Coordinates of C-alpha atoms in Angstrom, one line a residue:
Chain R
X118 CA 8.6 29.8 43.3
X119 CA 11.9 31.6 44.1
X120 CA 13.3 28.0 44.4
X121 CA 12.3 28.3 40.7
X122 CA 14.4 31.2 39.4
X123 CA 17.3 30.2 41.3
X124 CA 17.0 26.9 38.8
X125 CA 16.3 29.3 35.5
X126 CA 19.6 31.0 36.3
X127 CA 21.7 28.6 36.4
X128 CA 19.8 26.9 33.9
X129 CA 20.8 30.0 32.0
X130 CA 24.6 30.0 33.2
X131 CA 25.0 26.6 31.9
X132 CA 23.4 27.2 28.5
X133 CA 25.9 30.5 28.1
X134 CA 29.2 30.7 26.7
X135 CA 31.7 29.8 29.5
X136 CA 35.4 28.1 29.0
X137 CA 35.4 24.4 29.5
X138 CA 38.8 23.8 30.4
X139 CA 40.7 25.6 32.3
X140 CA 43.6 25.2 30.7
X141 CA 44.0 28.3 27.8
X142 CA 46.3 28.8 25.3
X143 CA 46.8 32.6 24.4
X144 CA 43.4 33.6 24.9
X145 CA 42.0 31.1 23.0
X146 CA 39.8 28.5 24.5
X147 CA 37.8 26.0 24.2
X148 CA 34.1 26.9 25.5
X149 CA 31.4 24.1 26.4
X150 CA 29.9 24.6 23.1
X151 CA 33.0 24.2 20.8
X152 CA 33.7 21.0 22.7
X153 CA 31.0 19.4 21.4
X154 CA 31.4 20.7 17.9
X155 CA 34.6 19.4 17.6
X156 CA 32.6 16.3 19.2
X157 CA 30.3 16.0 16.2
X158 CA 33.1 17.1 14.0
X159 CA 34.5 13.8 14.8
X160 CA 31.6 12.5 14.6
X161 CA 30.3 13.5 11.5
X162 CA 34.1 12.8 10.0
X163 CA 33.8 9.1 11.4
X164 CA 30.4 8.4 10.1
X165 CA 30.5 9.5 6.5
X166 CA 34.4 8.2 6.2
X167 CA 33.2 4.8 7.8
X168 CA 30.0 4.3 6.0
X169 CA 31.0 4.7 2.6
X170 CA 33.8 2.7 2.6
X171 CA 32.0 -0.8 2.1
X172 CA 29.2 0.9 -0.5
X173 CA 27.4 -1.7 -3.0
X174 CA 24.9 -1.8 -6.1
X175 CA 22.6 -3.2 -3.0
X176 CA 22.2 -0.9 -0.8
X177 CA 22.8 -2.0 3.0
X178 CA 23.3 -1.1 6.4
X179 CA 24.9 2.3 7.4
X180 CA 25.5 2.7 3.8
X181 CA 21.2 2.9 3.3
X182 CA 21.6 5.9 5.7
X183 CA 24.1 7.9 4.2
X184 CA 22.5 7.3 0.6
X185 CA 19.3 8.5 1.1
X186 CA 20.7 11.3 3.0
X187 CA 22.9 12.4 0.2
X188 CA 20.0 11.9 -2.3
X189 CA 17.8 13.6 -0.4
X190 CA 20.5 16.8 -0.5
X191 CA 21.9 16.6 -3.9
X192 CA 18.8 15.2 -5.3
X193 CA 15.6 17.0 -3.1
X194 CA 17.5 20.1 -2.5
X195 CA 20.9 20.6 -4.6
X196 CA 19.4 19.4 -8.4
X197 CA 16.1 20.9 -7.8
X198 CA 17.1 24.5 -6.6
X199 CA 19.9 25.2 -9.3
X200 CA 19.9 22.0 -11.7
X201 CA 21.4 19.5 -12.8
X202 CA 25.0 20.8 -13.7
X203 CA 25.2 23.3 -11.1
X204 CA 22.8 21.4 -8.3
X205 CA 26.9 18.8 -8.5
X206 CA 28.7 21.2 -8.9
X207 CA 27.7 22.9 -5.6
X208 CA 26.4 19.3 -3.5
X209 CA 29.9 19.5 -1.3
X210 CA 29.4 22.3 -0.3
X211 CA 25.7 22.5 1.2
X212 CA 26.2 18.6 1.6
X213 CA 29.0 19.2 3.9
X214 CA 27.3 22.3 6.3
X215 CA 23.4 20.5 5.6
X216 CA 25.2 17.4 7.1
X217 CA 27.3 19.5 9.5
X218 CA 24.5 21.4 10.2
X219 CA 22.8 18.4 11.6
X220 CA 25.3 16.3 13.5
X221 CA 26.0 19.3 15.4
X222 CA 22.3 20.1 16.0
X223 CA 21.5 16.2 16.9
X224 CA 24.2 15.6 19.1
X225 CA 22.8 18.9 21.6
X226 CA 19.6 16.4 22.4
X227 CA 22.2 13.4 24.3
X228 CA 21.5 14.1 27.4
X229 CA 24.1 16.9 28.7
X230 CA 25.5 17.4 25.1
X231 CA 25.3 21.2 24.1
X232 CA 24.7 21.1 20.2
X233 CA 28.2 23.4 19.0
X234 CA 24.9 25.3 16.7
X235 CA 23.5 27.1 20.7
X236 CA 26.4 29.6 19.6
X237 CA 26.1 32.3 18.1
X238 CA 29.6 32.5 17.4
X239 CA 29.5 29.4 15.1
X240 CA 25.5 30.2 13.7
X241 CA 27.3 33.1 12.7
X242 CA 30.9 32.6 11.6
X243 CA 28.6 29.8 9.0
X244 CA 26.9 32.8 7.8
X245 CA 29.2 34.8 6.8
X246 CA 31.1 32.1 5.3
X247 CA 27.8 31.3 3.2
X248 CA 28.1 35.0 2.9
X249 CA 31.4 34.6 1.4
X250 CA 31.1 31.8 -0.9
X251 CA 27.6 32.9 -2.7
X252 CA 28.8 36.4 -3.3
X253 CA 32.6 34.8 -4.7
X254 CA 30.3 31.6 -7.0
X255 CA 28.4 34.8 -8.1
X256 CA 31.4 37.3 -9.5
X257 CA 32.9 34.5 -10.7
X258 CA 30.1 33.5 -13.0
X259 CA 28.9 36.9 -13.7
X260 CA 31.9 39.1 -13.2
X261 CA 32.2 42.0 -10.7
X262 CA 30.8 44.7 -12.6
X263 CA 27.4 42.8 -14.0
X264 CA 26.8 41.4 -10.3
X265 CA 26.6 44.0 -8.2
X266 CA 24.3 46.0 -11.5
X267 CA 22.2 42.9 -10.6
X268 CA 21.4 44.2 -7.1
X269 CA 18.7 47.1 -8.8
X270 CA 16.5 45.4 -11.8
X271 CA 16.3 47.0 -14.4
X272 CA 14.1 49.0 -15.6
X273 CA 14.5 50.7 -12.5
X274 CA 13.7 54.5 -12.3
X275 CA 17.0 56.6 -12.0
X276 CA 15.6 57.9 -9.0
X277 CA 14.9 55.0 -6.8
X278 CA 18.5 53.5 -7.7
X279 CA 20.2 54.3 -5.1
X280 CA 17.8 53.3 -2.6
X281 CA 17.0 50.2 -4.3
X282 CA 21.1 49.0 -4.4
X283 CA 21.4 50.1 -0.4
X284 CA 18.2 48.7 0.3
X285 CA 19.7 44.9 -1.8
X286 CA 23.1 45.4 -0.4
X287 CA 21.3 46.0 3.9
X288 CA 19.6 42.5 2.6
X289 CA 23.2 41.1 1.3
X290 CA 24.7 41.5 4.8
X291 CA 21.5 41.0 6.6
X292 CA 21.5 37.4 4.7
X293 CA 24.7 36.5 7.3
X294 CA 23.3 37.1 10.3
X295 CA 20.1 35.9 10.4
X296 CA 21.2 32.6 8.8
X297 CA 22.8 32.8 11.5
X298 CA 20.8 34.1 14.6
X299 CA 18.0 31.7 12.9
X300 CA 20.2 28.7 13.5
X301 CA 21.2 30.3 17.4
X302 CA 17.7 31.3 18.2
X303 CA 16.2 27.9 17.4
X304 CA 18.8 25.3 19.3
X305 CA 18.9 27.8 22.5
X306 CA 15.8 28.5 23.0
X307 CA 15.3 24.9 22.3
X308 CA 17.2 24.4 25.0
X309 CA 15.9 26.4 27.5
X310 CA 12.4 24.8 27.0
X311 CA 13.8 22.0 27.7
X312 CA 15.5 23.2 30.9
X313 CA 12.6 24.6 31.7
X314 CA 10.0 21.0 30.9
X315 CA 12.4 19.6 33.6
X316 CA 12.2 22.6 36.7
X317 CA 9.1 22.3 36.2
X318 CA 9.3 18.1 37.0
X319 CA 11.8 18.8 39.5
X320 CA 10.2 21.4 41.4
X321 CA 7.4 19.1 41.7
X322 CA 9.1 16.4 42.6
X323 CA 11.1 18.2 45.5
X324 CA 8.1 20.0 46.7
X325 CA 5.6 16.8 46.4
X326 CA 1.7 17.0 47.2
X327 CA -1.5 16.1 44.8
X328 CA -1.0 19.1 43.0
X329 CA 2.3 19.3 42.3
X330 CA 2.3 15.1 41.4
X331 CA -0.3 16.1 39.0
X332 CA 1.9 19.0 37.7
X333 CA 4.9 17.0 37.9
X334 CA 3.1 14.1 35.3
X335 CA 2.4 16.3 32.9
X336 CA 5.4 18.5 33.0
X337 CA 7.1 15.0 32.7
X338 CA 5.3 13.7 29.6
X339 CA 5.6 18.3 28.2
X340 CA 9.2 17.0 28.2
X341 CA 9.3 13.7 25.8
X342 CA 6.8 15.9 23.8
X343 CA 8.6 17.9 23.5
X344 CA 12.2 16.9 23.0
X345 CA 11.0 14.6 20.1
X346 CA 9.8 17.8 18.6
X347 CA 13.4 19.3 18.8
X348 CA 14.3 16.3 17.2
X349 CA 12.0 17.3 14.3
X350 CA 13.2 21.0 14.9
X351 CA 17.0 20.3 14.4
X352 CA 16.3 18.4 10.8
X353 CA 14.4 21.3 9.9
X354 CA 17.3 24.0 10.9
X355 CA 19.3 21.9 8.8
X356 CA 16.9 21.4 6.1
X357 CA 16.4 25.1 6.1
X358 CA 20.3 27.0 6.0
X359 CA 21.1 24.9 3.7
X360 CA 18.2 25.4 1.3
X361 CA 18.5 28.8 2.0
X362 CA 22.2 28.8 1.2
X363 CA 20.8 26.8 -2.1
X364 CA 18.7 28.8 -2.9
X365 CA 21.5 32.2 -2.0
X366 CA 24.0 30.8 -4.4
X367 CA 20.9 30.0 -7.0
X368 CA 20.5 33.7 -7.4
X369 CA 24.2 34.5 -7.5
X370 CA 23.8 32.4 -10.4
X371 CA 21.4 33.9 -12.0
X372 CA 22.4 37.5 -10.6
X373 CA 22.4 38.9 -14.3
X374 CA 18.7 37.6 -15.2
X375 CA 17.1 39.9 -13.2
Chain P
X174 CA 24.1 42.8 24.0
X175 CA 27.0 39.6 25.1
X176 CA 24.7 36.8 24.1
X177 CA 25.3 37.8 21.0
X178 CA 28.8 38.8 20.3
X179 CA 30.5 36.3 18.3
X180 CA 33.6 34.9 20.7
X181 CA 36.7 35.3 18.6
X182 CA 37.8 31.3 20.5
X183 CA 34.6 29.9 19.1
X184 CA 34.6 31.9 15.8
X185 CA 38.2 30.6 14.6
X186 CA 36.9 26.8 15.2
X187 CA 33.7 26.9 13.7
X188 CA 35.6 28.0 11.0
X189 CA 38.2 25.1 10.8
X190 CA 36.1 22.8 11.3
X191 CA 33.6 23.8 8.8
X192 CA 37.3 24.1 6.6
X193 CA 38.2 20.9 7.6
X194 CA 35.2 18.3 7.3
X195 CA 34.3 20.2 4.2
X196 CA 38.1 18.8 3.0
X197 CA 37.5 15.0 3.9
X198 CA 34.0 15.3 3.3
X199 CA 34.2 16.5 -0.5
X200 CA 38.3 14.2 -0.9
X201 CA 36.7 11.5 0.7
X202 CA 33.2 10.9 1.0
X203 CA 30.7 12.4 -0.9
X204 CA 32.3 11.0 -3.9
X205 CA 32.3 7.2 -3.4
X206 CA 28.4 8.0 -3.1
X207 CA 27.5 10.5 -5.7
X208 CA 29.6 7.7 -7.8
X209 CA 27.5 4.7 -6.4
X210 CA 23.9 6.8 -6.2
X211 CA 25.3 7.5 -9.9
X212 CA 25.4 3.8 -11.2
X213 CA 22.8 2.8 -9.2
X214 CA 20.2 5.5 -11.0
X215 CA 22.9 4.4 -14.4
X216 CA 22.0 0.1 -13.2
X217 CA 18.2 0.5 -13.0
X218 CA 17.8 2.8 -15.9
X219 CA 19.4 0.1 -17.6
X220 CA 17.8 -3.0 -16.6
X221 CA 14.2 -0.8 -17.2
X222 CA 15.5 -0.2 -20.9
X223 CA 16.4 -4.3 -20.9
X224 CA 12.9 -4.8 -19.9
X225 CA 11.4 -3.0 -22.4
X226 CA 13.5 -4.4 -25.2
X227 CA 12.8 -7.7 -23.5
X228 CA 8.9 -6.9 -23.2
X229 CA 9.2 -6.0 -26.8
X230 CA 10.6 -8.7 -27.9
X231 CA 8.5 -11.2 -26.2
X232 CA 5.6 -9.2 -27.7
X233 CA 6.4 -9.8 -31.2
X234 CA 7.1 -13.3 -30.8
X235 CA 3.5 -13.6 -29.2
X236 CA 2.3 -11.8 -32.0
X237 CA 4.1 -14.2 -34.9
X238 CA 2.8 -17.5 -32.7
X239 CA -0.3 -16.2 -32.7
X240 CA -0.1 -15.8 -36.7
X241 CA 0.6 -19.1 -37.4
X242 CA -1.3 -20.6 -35.2
X243 CA -4.5 -19.3 -36.6
X244 CA -2.5 -20.0 -40.1
X245 CA -2.3 -23.6 -38.8
X246 CA -5.7 -23.5 -38.2
X247 CA -6.9 -22.8 -41.2
X248 CA -4.3 -25.1 -43.3
X249 CA -5.8 -28.0 -40.4
X250 CA -9.3 -27.4 -41.8
X251 CA -9.1 -26.7 -45.3
X252 CA -7.5 -30.4 -45.3
X253 CA -10.3 -32.1 -43.0
X254 CA -12.7 -30.2 -45.6
X255 CA -10.7 -31.3 -48.7
X256 CA -11.2 -35.3 -47.0
X257 CA -14.4 -34.9 -46.2
X258 CA -14.9 -33.4 -50.5
X259 CA -13.3 -36.7 -51.4
X260 CA -15.0 -38.1 -48.6
X261 CA -18.3 -37.5 -50.5
X262 CA -17.5 -37.6 -53.3
X263 CA -16.3 -41.8 -53.0
X264 CA -19.9 -41.9 -51.1
X265 CA -21.3 -41.0 -53.9
X266 CA -19.2 -43.0 -56.2
X267 CA -20.1 -46.3 -54.5
X268 CA -23.6 -45.0 -54.4
X269 CA -23.9 -44.2 -58.0
X270 CA -22.4 -47.0 -59.5
X271 CA -23.9 -49.6 -56.2
X272 CA -27.4 -48.4 -57.9
X273 CA -25.7 -48.8 -61.7
X274 CA -25.0 -52.0 -60.6
X275 CA -28.5 -52.7 -58.9
X276 CA -30.4 -51.3 -62.3
X277 CA -28.0 -53.5 -64.5
X278 CA -29.6 -56.3 -62.4
X279 CA -32.9 -55.7 -61.9
X280 CA -32.6 -55.1 -66.4
X281 CA -30.6 -58.2 -66.7
X282 CA -33.9 -59.8 -64.2
X283 CA -36.9 -58.3 -66.0
X284 CA -35.4 -59.1 -69.5
X285 CA -34.9 -63.1 -68.6
X286 CA -38.3 -62.9 -67.3
X287 CA -39.5 -61.5 -69.8
X288 CA -37.6 -63.7 -72.6
X289 CA -38.9 -66.3 -70.3
X290 CA -42.4 -65.2 -70.5
X291 CA -42.4 -65.2 -73.7
X292 CA -41.2 -68.3 -74.2
X293 CA -43.8 -69.7 -71.9
X294 CA -46.3 -67.8 -73.8
X295 CA -45.0 -69.5 -77.2
X296 CA -45.1 -72.6 -75.8
X297 CA -48.9 -72.3 -74.0
X298 CA -50.1 -71.1 -77.6
X299 CA -48.2 -74.7 -79.9
X300 CA -50.1 -76.2 -77.1
X301 CA -53.1 -74.4 -76.6
X302 CA -53.8 -75.0 -80.6
X303 CA -52.7 -78.6 -80.3
X304 CA -54.9 -79.2 -77.4
X305 CA -57.9 -77.4 -79.3
X306 CA -57.5 -79.0 -82.1
X307 CA -57.6 -81.8 -80.1
X308 CA -60.3 -81.1 -78.4
X309 CA -62.6 -79.8 -81.2
X310 CA -61.6 -82.9 -83.7
X311 CA -62.6 -85.5 -81.1
X312 CA -65.8 -83.2 -80.3
X313 CA -67.3 -83.0 -83.6
X314 CA -66.0 -86.0 -84.5
X315 CA -64.7 -85.5 -88.4
X316 CA -61.7 -84.2 -90.1
X317 CA -60.9 -80.5 -90.3
X318 CA -59.1 -80.1 -93.8
X319 CA -56.0 -78.7 -93.8
X320 CA -56.8 -74.7 -94.7
X321 CA -59.8 -75.0 -91.8
X322 CA -57.1 -76.1 -89.5
X323 CA -54.7 -73.5 -89.8
X324 CA -58.1 -71.3 -89.5
X325 CA -59.2 -72.5 -86.8
X326 CA -55.6 -72.5 -85.1
X327 CA -55.3 -68.1 -86.1
X328 CA -58.6 -67.8 -84.2
X329 CA -58.0 -69.7 -81.6
X330 CA -54.4 -68.3 -81.8
X331 CA -56.1 -64.6 -82.3
X332 CA -58.4 -65.2 -78.7
X333 CA -55.9 -66.1 -76.8
X334 CA -54.1 -63.5 -77.7
X335 CA -56.6 -61.4 -76.8
X336 CA -56.6 -63.3 -73.3
X337 CA -53.6 -62.4 -73.1
X338 CA -53.8 -59.4 -73.6
X339 CA -56.4 -59.3 -70.9
Chain A
X142 CA 15.0 49.3 39.0
X143 CA 16.7 49.6 35.3
X144 CA 17.1 46.7 34.8
X145 CA 13.9 45.2 35.6
X146 CA 12.4 47.9 32.9
X147 CA 14.6 47.1 29.9
X148 CA 13.9 43.1 30.6
X149 CA 10.1 44.8 29.7
X150 CA 11.7 46.5 27.0
X151 CA 13.8 43.4 25.9
X152 CA 10.2 40.7 26.3
X153 CA 8.0 43.3 24.7
X154 CA 10.5 44.1 21.7
X155 CA 10.3 40.3 21.2
X156 CA 6.5 39.4 21.4
X157 CA 5.4 42.5 19.7
X158 CA 8.0 42.1 17.1
X159 CA 6.6 38.1 16.5
X160 CA 3.4 38.7 16.0
X161 CA 3.6 40.1 12.0
X162 CA 5.6 37.3 11.7
X163 CA 3.8 34.9 13.5
X164 CA 1.1 35.7 11.4
X165 CA 2.8 35.8 8.0
X166 CA 4.4 32.4 8.6
X167 CA 0.9 31.4 9.2
X168 CA -0.6 32.3 5.9
X169 CA 2.5 30.6 4.4
X170 CA 1.4 27.4 5.7
X171 CA -1.8 28.1 5.1
X172 CA -1.7 29.3 1.5
X173 CA 1.0 26.4 0.6
X174 CA -1.6 23.8 1.5
X175 CA -4.1 24.7 -0.1
X176 CA -1.9 24.9 -2.7
X177 CA -0.4 21.7 -2.7
X178 CA -4.6 20.5 -1.8
X179 CA -5.6 22.0 -5.3
X180 CA -1.8 20.7 -7.0
X181 CA -0.9 18.0 -5.5
X182 CA 2.1 17.0 -8.5
X183 CA 3.0 20.8 -7.5
X184 CA 4.0 19.5 -4.3
X185 CA 8.2 19.3 -3.8
X186 CA 8.3 23.0 -5.5
X187 CA 5.7 24.5 -2.8
X188 CA 7.4 22.9 0.3
X189 CA 11.0 24.3 -1.2
X190 CA 9.5 27.9 -2.0
X191 CA 7.4 27.2 1.4
X192 CA 10.6 26.8 3.5
X193 CA 12.3 29.9 1.4
X194 CA 9.2 32.5 2.1
X195 CA 9.4 30.7 5.6
X196 CA 12.7 32.1 6.7
X197 CA 12.1 35.2 4.9
X198 CA 9.7 36.2 7.1
X199 CA 11.6 34.5 10.6
X200 CA 14.3 37.1 9.9
X201 CA 12.3 40.1 10.4
X202 CA 11.4 38.0 13.9
X203 CA 15.0 37.0 14.4
X204 CA 15.3 41.2 13.8
X205 CA 13.0 41.2 16.9
X206 CA 14.8 38.3 19.1
X207 CA 18.9 40.6 18.7
X208 CA 16.6 43.9 19.8
X209 CA 15.8 42.4 23.1
X210 CA 19.4 41.0 23.2
X211 CA 20.6 44.6 23.2
X212 CA 18.2 45.2 25.1
X213 CA 18.4 43.0 28.0
X214 CA 22.3 44.4 28.0
X215 CA 20.9 47.7 28.6

């Protein structure tokens, strides 16, 4: 048990935000998470730039995958929620979010790699980008005064107005934070869980007894199943992040209507 | 506490990489894909429309052929009916003519027989008269006067005639 | 000793804070399945709405998660 405590501590240390290299420019360093973030960035860019060069009317090969993904986000998400015109207009933004988050989530499932989204610095930054974008869309569409007025639903009693307004402001400012923390927590917790199962397997092999063999096999099976589950979570979290972004944009677009 | 405070380097990297990727994807990667998707949707829509058009056209042609077929069928039936009538008429005519001819033949035969019979009868009457006179003369041995003779002939003829009538 | 108490507090904060959202997410899932079974043609829209509701409910659990980290450092 003493051993396990050490190993868990080691795991947590591994998953903590650490400088990747000893060299740094001023105070700027590349952390272990942002290192993989950049790898995911390169992979996403290369994948999209290469696969979209040779598209044909009859889809084949990689083009098929790209088209399926793009059509899933554009038609199943943007157009479905925002309508045809706005959906197409804001698809590049939402699509970038979806695919970048997805690639980051998935790269973390490669053994030895970390998800770029497994650190709060990255996810909350993206949450704030979403926050800025949807608010500026709302202001541009409705005008600043109408947009801020729309925080209070029409027909609210005069006395309640400040309270509702305050609540609404708080909920708006919570959005980027929850958006970021949700993604970070899912990725981080998923990796801790996978790590714990790995530790269980390791321990039961190190202190091999008939009893520990059973535990080890069970832990190993669970480890494999959980890895599959994490793939599902990776896709689901990318989906949730982008669907919430879309919903926020939709709310900003139709702010004056309620 | 420390784990949930964003680190500045991470924020910068995340921000920069998002902006870079957004520009790359929205300028270079997404337009061809969305264009292709729209083109394909358009193409499929067109094909479907064309197929629908072709189907309607085919149906129209089929209907036309059906009408033509029905017309041809009635036409054929009419022709056959006409032929039948003509043949029937012809047959009736032939039969009637044959019957007429046969009738005429028969009538002629009957007439001939009648004439033959009449002449035979006349001949018979003459010879019966002569014969009777001769026989009577022989039997009686006396010559009859011309008046008696004639009266006898008359009577005999009458007798033979009544015989003949039976 | 103080450190272990704060860890306990962190665990409790997240554990208890997660009860409500857990029930909520369960209800969202159950109701969504029920609605989908009732109106399968609406399944796509229901699913999108479900994820939105899920996100909002989950946000409450996430506040507990943040609180746990804050307490752990205290």
